[in-house]
C-alpha cells in the first residue's frame, strides 16, 4: 500500500543530490513522531531474518514542470509517494503527513494539498509487469572467476550476468521477511533505462530503472509493488511507477 502526498511548490528545481535523499529522512521522522518503536527497530536492525527494511519512496513528480539543464525540474502541482507492504506502517505515515502543512524536500518547500491511500493492483493472474521510476540498485559478490573478492562495492547493472540471480534472491528474501509465499520469480527483463547514480547517506549508489515481469502469488506481488525492486528501497531506489 502507498501514501500519495499531493503537493504544490513555487520552487523550480532540485539539485540532483536532493532528489531522493530527503525521502528517507522524511519517513523516519514520521515514524519517530508517530511510532517511535517501529522507527527505532527499522533503523537499528530491520525486520525478519535478513534485517530488511520494508519501506520505500519515490522521487517527487511534477508532470507540468519545465525541464531544466543540470537540475531536476519541479514546480506547480505534483506528488510524492511513500510505501510499505505493512498496512500498519502505511497508516502511521499517512497519519503523520496529515498533521503537516509543508514538507521540506532538500530545501524546497512542498505545500501539502491532500493525502491519498493507494491500493496495490490485484495481480489475480499471478503475473505482473513492474517498471521503476528510480534506479534499481543491486550488489553482487565482487568476486572474479577465480573466486577472489576484488571489491565490496560490486554494484550490478541489469545487463550484468549476475544481476538476475541476485535480483531473484532479493525478491524471495522480501517475501520471507513478510512471512509470505516466497515462490516468486523473475521471468523477463523487458526494458533497461539509462544508468544513473544518486548520492544518499555515505555515498553514491549506481543503478538503472528497469521493467520486469514477475510471476508469483498475488499477495507476494502486491507486497513487492508496495515496497520496491532491488535493494535500498528506503533510500528511494527501485520505486515502482503506479
mmCIF file of C-alpha atoms in Angstrom:
data_model
loop_
_atom_site.group_PDB
_atom_site.id
_atom_site.type_symbol
_atom_site.label_atom_id
_atom_site.label_comp_id
_atom_site.label_asym_id
_atom_site.label_seq_id
_atom_site.Cartn_x
_atom_site.Cartn_y
_atom_site.Cartn_z
ATOM 1 C CA UNK A 1 0.000 0.000 0.000
ATOM 2 C CA UNK A 2 1.128 3.552 -0.627
ATOM 3 C CA UNK A 3 0.576 7.064 0.609
ATOM 4 C CA UNK A 4 0.374 9.607 -2.219
ATOM 5 C CA UNK A 5 1.048 13.109 -0.918
ATOM 6 C CA UNK A 6 -0.357 15.679 -3.320
ATOM 7 C CA UNK A 7 1.750 18.826 -3.113
ATOM 8 C CA UNK A 8 2.375 22.211 -4.730
ATOM 9 C CA UNK A 9 5.563 24.265 -4.832
ATOM 10 C CA UNK A 10 6.860 27.578 -6.132
ATOM 11 C CA UNK A 11 10.344 26.057 -6.456
ATOM 12 C CA UNK A 12 11.554 25.323 -9.981
ATOM 13 C CA UNK A 13 14.355 22.804 -9.465
ATOM 14 C CA UNK A 14 16.139 20.420 -7.129
ATOM 15 C CA UNK A 15 19.830 19.634 -7.165
ATOM 16 C CA UNK A 16 20.316 16.009 -8.233
ATOM 17 C CA UNK A 17 21.765 15.244 -4.795
ATOM 18 C CA UNK A 18 18.410 16.272 -3.267
ATOM 19 C CA UNK A 19 16.092 14.246 -5.496
ATOM 20 C CA UNK A 20 15.997 11.045 -3.416
ATOM 21 C CA UNK A 21 17.917 11.757 -0.204
ATOM 22 C CA UNK A 22 15.183 13.737 1.661
ATOM 23 C CA UNK A 23 12.665 10.888 1.396
ATOM 24 C CA UNK A 24 14.366 8.576 3.866
ATOM 25 C CA UNK A 25 14.672 11.376 6.416
ATOM 26 C CA UNK A 26 11.001 12.239 5.980
ATOM 27 C CA UNK A 27 9.869 8.635 6.503
ATOM 28 C CA UNK A 28 11.979 8.136 9.625
ATOM 29 C CA UNK A 29 10.901 11.491 11.044
ATOM 30 C CA UNK A 30 7.252 10.496 10.587
ATOM 31 C CA UNK A 31 7.909 7.168 12.306
ATOM 32 C CA UNK A 32 9.836 8.846 15.132
ATOM 33 C CA UNK A 33 6.884 11.105 15.869
ATOM 34 C CA UNK A 34 4.039 8.655 15.334
ATOM 35 C CA UNK A 35 5.509 5.187 16.077
ATOM 36 C CA UNK A 36 8.959 5.600 17.649
ATOM 37 C CA UNK A 37 9.442 1.910 18.486
ATOM 38 C CA UNK A 38 8.860 0.916 14.870
ATOM 39 C CA UNK A 39 11.242 3.585 13.628
ATOM 40 C CA UNK A 40 13.967 2.506 16.078
ATOM 41 C CA UNK A 41 13.619 -1.148 15.107
ATOM 42 C CA UNK A 42 13.739 -0.468 11.378
ATOM 43 C CA UNK A 43 16.696 1.886 11.731
ATOM 44 C CA UNK A 44 18.632 -0.328 14.108
ATOM 45 C CA UNK A 45 18.074 -3.907 12.992
ATOM 46 C CA UNK A 46 15.490 -4.023 10.241
ATOM 47 C CA UNK A 47 12.887 -6.767 10.102
ATOM 48 C CA UNK A 48 12.878 -10.523 9.674
ATOM 49 C CA UNK A 49 15.814 -12.898 9.280
ATOM 50 C CA UNK A 50 17.711 -10.664 6.839
ATOM 51 C CA UNK A 51 17.348 -7.306 8.579
ATOM 52 C CA UNK A 52 15.497 -5.801 5.626
ATOM 53 C CA UNK A 53 13.561 -2.538 5.968
ATOM 54 C CA UNK A 54 10.027 -2.758 4.482
ATOM 55 C CA UNK A 55 9.810 0.866 3.398
ATOM 56 C CA UNK A 56 10.067 2.658 0.074
ATOM 57 C CA UNK A 57 9.515 6.011 -1.536
ATOM 58 C CA UNK A 58 9.782 7.617 -4.935
ATOM 59 C CA UNK A 59 11.188 10.855 -6.275
ATOM 60 C CA UNK A 60 8.897 13.910 -6.380
ATOM 61 C CA UNK A 61 6.811 14.014 -9.576
ATOM 62 C CA UNK A 62 5.683 17.294 -11.144
ATOM 63 C CA UNK A 63 4.160 16.499 -14.544
ATOM 64 C CA UNK A 64 3.903 20.128 -15.716
ATOM 65 C CA UNK A 65 7.373 21.257 -14.596
ATOM 66 C CA UNK A 66 9.615 22.729 -17.288
ATOM 67 C CA UNK A 67 12.792 20.725 -17.808
ATOM 68 C CA UNK A 68 15.975 22.376 -16.614
ATOM 69 C CA UNK A 69 19.513 21.526 -17.705
ATOM 70 C CA UNK A 70 21.672 20.160 -14.889
ATOM 71 C CA UNK A 71 18.864 20.010 -12.327
ATOM 72 C CA UNK A 72 15.699 18.077 -11.513
ATOM 73 C CA UNK A 73 12.640 20.078 -12.550
ATOM 74 C CA UNK A 74 9.822 20.746 -10.087
ATOM 75 C CA UNK A 75 7.029 23.300 -9.992
ATOM 76 C CA UNK A 76 3.274 23.666 -9.715
ATOM 77 C CA UNK A 77 1.243 20.683 -8.557
ATOM 78 C CA UNK A 78 2.681 17.204 -8.180
ATOM 79 C CA UNK A 79 3.071 14.367 -5.716
ATOM 80 C CA UNK A 80 5.424 12.322 -3.587
ATOM 81 C CA UNK A 81 4.740 8.674 -2.770
ATOM 82 C CA UNK A 82 5.753 6.684 0.324
ATOM 83 C CA UNK A 83 5.038 2.992 0.699
ATOM 84 C CA UNK A 84 5.291 -0.169 2.746
ATOM 85 C CA UNK A 85 3.869 -3.690 2.445
ATOM 86 C CA UNK A 86 2.840 -3.370 6.117
ATOM 87 C CA UNK A 87 -0.598 -1.778 6.449
ATOM 88 C CA UNK A 88 0.071 -0.503 9.972
ATOM 89 C CA UNK A 89 3.208 1.331 8.792
ATOM 90 C CA UNK A 90 1.383 2.995 5.900
ATOM 91 C CA UNK A 91 -1.366 4.069 8.286
ATOM 92 C CA UNK A 92 1.216 5.715 10.560
ATOM 93 C CA UNK A 93 2.892 7.505 7.633
ATOM 94 C CA UNK A 94 -0.445 8.820 6.349
ATOM 95 C CA UNK A 95 -1.436 10.000 9.818
ATOM 96 C CA UNK A 96 1.859 11.839 10.244
ATOM 97 C CA UNK A 97 1.716 13.597 6.888
ATOM 98 C CA UNK A 98 -1.848 14.766 7.534
ATOM 99 C CA UNK A 99 -0.551 16.727 10.519
ATOM 100 C CA UNK A 100 1.786 18.760 8.291
ATOM 101 C CA UNK A 101 1.172 21.728 6.056
ATOM 102 C CA UNK A 102 4.640 21.741 4.475
ATOM 103 C CA UNK A 103 7.343 19.234 3.542
ATOM 104 C CA UNK A 104 10.968 20.357 3.341
ATOM 105 C CA UNK A 105 12.376 18.410 0.394
ATOM 106 C CA UNK A 106 16.044 19.291 0.117
ATOM 107 C CA UNK A 107 15.391 22.969 0.780
ATOM 108 C CA UNK A 108 12.300 23.189 -1.450
ATOM 109 C CA UNK A 109 9.008 23.820 0.345
ATOM 110 C CA UNK A 110 6.229 21.476 -0.773
ATOM 111 C CA UNK A 111 2.787 22.566 0.428
ATOM 112 C CA UNK A 112 0.637 19.551 1.317
ATOM 113 C CA UNK A 113 -2.678 19.639 -0.528
ATOM 114 C CA UNK A 114 -4.039 16.153 0.102
ATOM 115 C CA UNK A 115 -3.051 12.688 1.306
ATOM 116 C CA UNK A 116 -4.446 9.669 -0.549
ATOM 117 C CA UNK A 117 -4.072 5.935 0.148
ATOM 118 C CA UNK A 118 -3.286 3.911 -2.997
ATOM 119 C CA UNK A 119 -4.086 0.190 -3.009
ATOM 120 C CA UNK A 120 -1.884 -2.216 -4.991
ATOM 121 C CA UNK A 121 -3.198 -3.977 -8.107
ATOM 122 C CA UNK A 122 -4.820 -7.372 -7.532
ATOM 123 C CA UNK A 123 -2.391 -9.463 -9.630
ATOM 124 C CA UNK A 124 -5.065 -12.174 -9.808
ATOM 125 C CA UNK A 125 -3.302 -13.901 -12.719
ATOM 126 C CA UNK A 126 -0.168 -14.443 -10.657
ATOM 127 C CA UNK A 127 1.845 -12.274 -13.022
ATOM 128 C CA UNK A 128 2.740 -8.606 -13.045
ATOM 129 C CA UNK A 129 4.752 -6.135 -15.084
ATOM 130 C CA UNK A 130 6.689 -3.625 -12.992
ATOM 131 C CA UNK A 131 8.521 -0.545 -14.286
ATOM 132 C CA UNK A 132 10.563 1.542 -11.895
ATOM 133 C CA UNK A 133 10.760 5.315 -11.914
ATOM 134 C CA UNK A 134 14.030 5.355 -9.965
ATOM 135 C CA UNK A 135 17.161 3.233 -10.499
ATOM 136 C CA UNK A 136 17.295 -0.325 -9.215
ATOM 137 C CA UNK A 137 20.480 -0.998 -7.264
ATOM 138 C CA UNK A 138 21.886 -4.448 -6.555
ATOM 139 C CA UNK A 139 25.167 -5.708 -5.160
ATOM 140 C CA UNK A 140 26.953 -8.787 -6.462
ATOM 141 C CA UNK A 141 29.705 -10.895 -4.973
ATOM 142 C CA UNK A 142 32.589 -8.679 -6.057
ATOM 143 C CA UNK A 143 34.494 -11.847 -6.935
ATOM 144 C CA UNK A 144 36.438 -12.779 -10.059
ATOM 145 C CA UNK A 145 36.014 -16.119 -11.837
ATOM 146 C CA UNK A 146 38.830 -17.451 -9.624
ATOM 147 C CA UNK A 147 36.645 -16.750 -6.592
ATOM 148 C CA UNK A 148 38.856 -13.986 -5.244
ATOM 149 C CA UNK A 149 36.987 -10.944 -3.907
ATOM 150 C CA UNK A 150 38.142 -7.758 -5.621
ATOM 151 C CA UNK A 151 35.687 -5.247 -4.142
ATOM 152 C CA UNK A 152 32.937 -4.927 -1.549
ATOM 153 C CA UNK A 153 31.107 -2.320 -3.649
ATOM 154 C CA UNK A 154 30.218 -4.602 -6.560
ATOM 155 C CA UNK A 155 27.196 -2.723 -7.852
ATOM 156 C CA UNK A 156 25.462 -4.628 -10.646
ATOM 157 C CA UNK A 157 23.606 -3.241 -13.633
ATOM 158 C CA UNK A 158 20.612 -5.118 -15.076
ATOM 159 C CA UNK A 159 22.726 -6.114 -18.091
ATOM 160 C CA UNK A 160 25.340 -7.864 -15.906
ATOM 161 C CA UNK A 161 25.233 -11.692 -15.909
ATOM 162 C CA UNK A 162 24.957 -11.881 -12.096
ATOM 163 C CA UNK A 163 22.042 -9.465 -11.874
ATOM 164 C CA UNK A 164 19.067 -11.864 -12.374
ATOM 165 C CA UNK A 165 20.358 -14.260 -9.708
ATOM 166 C CA UNK A 166 20.774 -11.580 -7.046
ATOM 167 C CA UNK A 167 17.554 -9.841 -8.077
ATOM 168 C CA UNK A 168 15.572 -13.069 -7.697
ATOM 169 C CA UNK A 169 17.179 -13.752 -4.312
ATOM 170 C CA UNK A 170 16.149 -10.282 -3.144
ATOM 171 C CA UNK A 171 12.527 -10.917 -4.163
ATOM 172 C CA UNK A 172 12.387 -14.130 -2.168
ATOM 173 C CA UNK A 173 14.043 -12.605 0.876
ATOM 174 C CA UNK A 174 11.443 -9.852 0.858
ATOM 175 C CA UNK A 175 8.651 -12.426 0.840
ATOM 176 C CA UNK A 176 10.290 -14.379 3.688
ATOM 177 C CA UNK A 177 10.740 -11.170 5.687
ATOM 178 C CA UNK A 178 6.994 -10.603 5.496
ATOM 179 C CA UNK A 179 6.020 -14.234 6.104
ATOM 180 C CA UNK A 180 4.600 -14.572 2.582
ATOM 181 C CA UNK A 181 4.929 -17.329 -0.015
ATOM 182 C CA UNK A 182 8.467 -16.901 -1.422
ATOM 183 C CA UNK A 183 7.785 -18.702 -4.717
ATOM 184 C CA UNK A 184 8.147 -15.513 -6.736
ATOM 185 C CA UNK A 185 10.352 -15.408 -9.822
ATOM 186 C CA UNK A 186 11.746 -13.067 -12.436
ATOM 187 C CA UNK A 187 10.535 -14.191 -15.852
ATOM 188 C CA UNK A 188 11.727 -11.317 -18.041
ATOM 189 C CA UNK A 189 13.686 -8.063 -18.032
ATOM 190 C CA UNK A 190 11.883 -6.220 -20.826
ATOM 191 C CA UNK A 191 13.494 -2.767 -20.610
ATOM 192 C CA UNK A 192 16.579 -1.158 -19.084
ATOM 193 C CA UNK A 193 16.893 2.609 -18.750
ATOM 194 C CA UNK A 194 19.966 4.794 -18.590
ATOM 195 C CA UNK A 195 22.486 4.274 -15.799
ATOM 196 C CA UNK A 196 22.307 6.914 -13.068
ATOM 197 C CA UNK A 197 23.912 7.373 -9.657
ATOM 198 C CA UNK A 198 22.263 9.116 -6.709
ATOM 199 C CA UNK A 199 24.072 10.215 -3.580
ATOM 200 C CA UNK A 200 22.350 9.091 -0.395
ATOM 201 C CA UNK A 201 23.848 8.601 3.037
ATOM 202 C CA UNK A 202 27.520 7.684 2.831
ATOM 203 C CA UNK A 203 27.980 7.741 -0.939
ATOM 204 C CA UNK A 204 26.613 7.290 -4.433
ATOM 205 C CA UNK A 205 24.727 4.175 -5.462
ATOM 206 C CA UNK A 206 24.632 3.404 -9.208
ATOM 207 C CA UNK A 207 21.836 1.590 -10.984
ATOM 208 C CA UNK A 208 19.294 1.827 -13.773
ATOM 209 C CA UNK A 209 15.493 1.875 -13.978
ATOM 210 C CA UNK A 210 14.047 -1.350 -15.335
ATOM 211 C CA UNK A 211 10.839 -3.033 -16.430
ATOM 212 C CA UNK A 212 10.413 -6.654 -15.416
ATOM 213 C CA UNK A 213 7.788 -9.362 -15.459
ATOM 214 C CA UNK A 214 7.367 -11.308 -12.239
ATOM 215 C CA UNK A 215 5.371 -14.436 -11.503
ATOM 216 C CA UNK A 216 4.203 -15.444 -8.058
ATOM 217 C CA UNK A 217 1.374 -15.472 -5.530
ATOM 218 C CA UNK A 218 -0.820 -12.351 -5.811
ATOM 219 C CA UNK A 219 -0.247 -11.314 -2.188
ATOM 220 C CA UNK A 220 3.534 -11.505 -2.655
ATOM 221 C CA UNK A 221 3.379 -9.441 -5.850
ATOM 222 C CA UNK A 222 1.245 -6.847 -4.053
ATOM 223 C CA UNK A 223 3.828 -6.598 -1.280
ATOM 224 C CA UNK A 224 6.657 -6.094 -3.783
ATOM 225 C CA UNK A 225 4.644 -3.384 -5.571
ATOM 226 C CA UNK A 226 4.260 -1.579 -2.242
ATOM 227 C CA UNK A 227 7.938 -1.989 -1.285
ATOM 228 C CA UNK A 228 10.043 -1.660 -4.461
ATOM 229 C CA UNK A 229 12.546 -3.632 -6.523
ATOM 230 C CA UNK A 230 16.156 -4.361 -5.656
ATOM 231 C CA UNK A 231 17.992 -3.000 -2.638
ATOM 232 C CA UNK A 232 17.969 0.337 -0.763
ATOM 233 C CA UNK A 233 14.245 0.967 -1.259
ATOM 234 C CA UNK A 234 14.095 3.048 1.939
ATOM 235 C CA UNK A 235 16.565 5.411 0.223
ATOM 236 C CA UNK A 236 14.266 5.794 -2.801
ATOM 237 C CA UNK A 237 15.750 3.221 -5.181
ATOM 238 C CA UNK A 238 13.662 0.780 -7.192
ATOM 239 C CA UNK A 239 10.369 2.656 -6.754
ATOM 240 C CA UNK A 240 7.689 1.149 -8.980
ATOM 241 C CA UNK A 241 5.620 3.551 -11.069
ATOM 242 C CA UNK A 242 1.958 3.246 -10.122
#
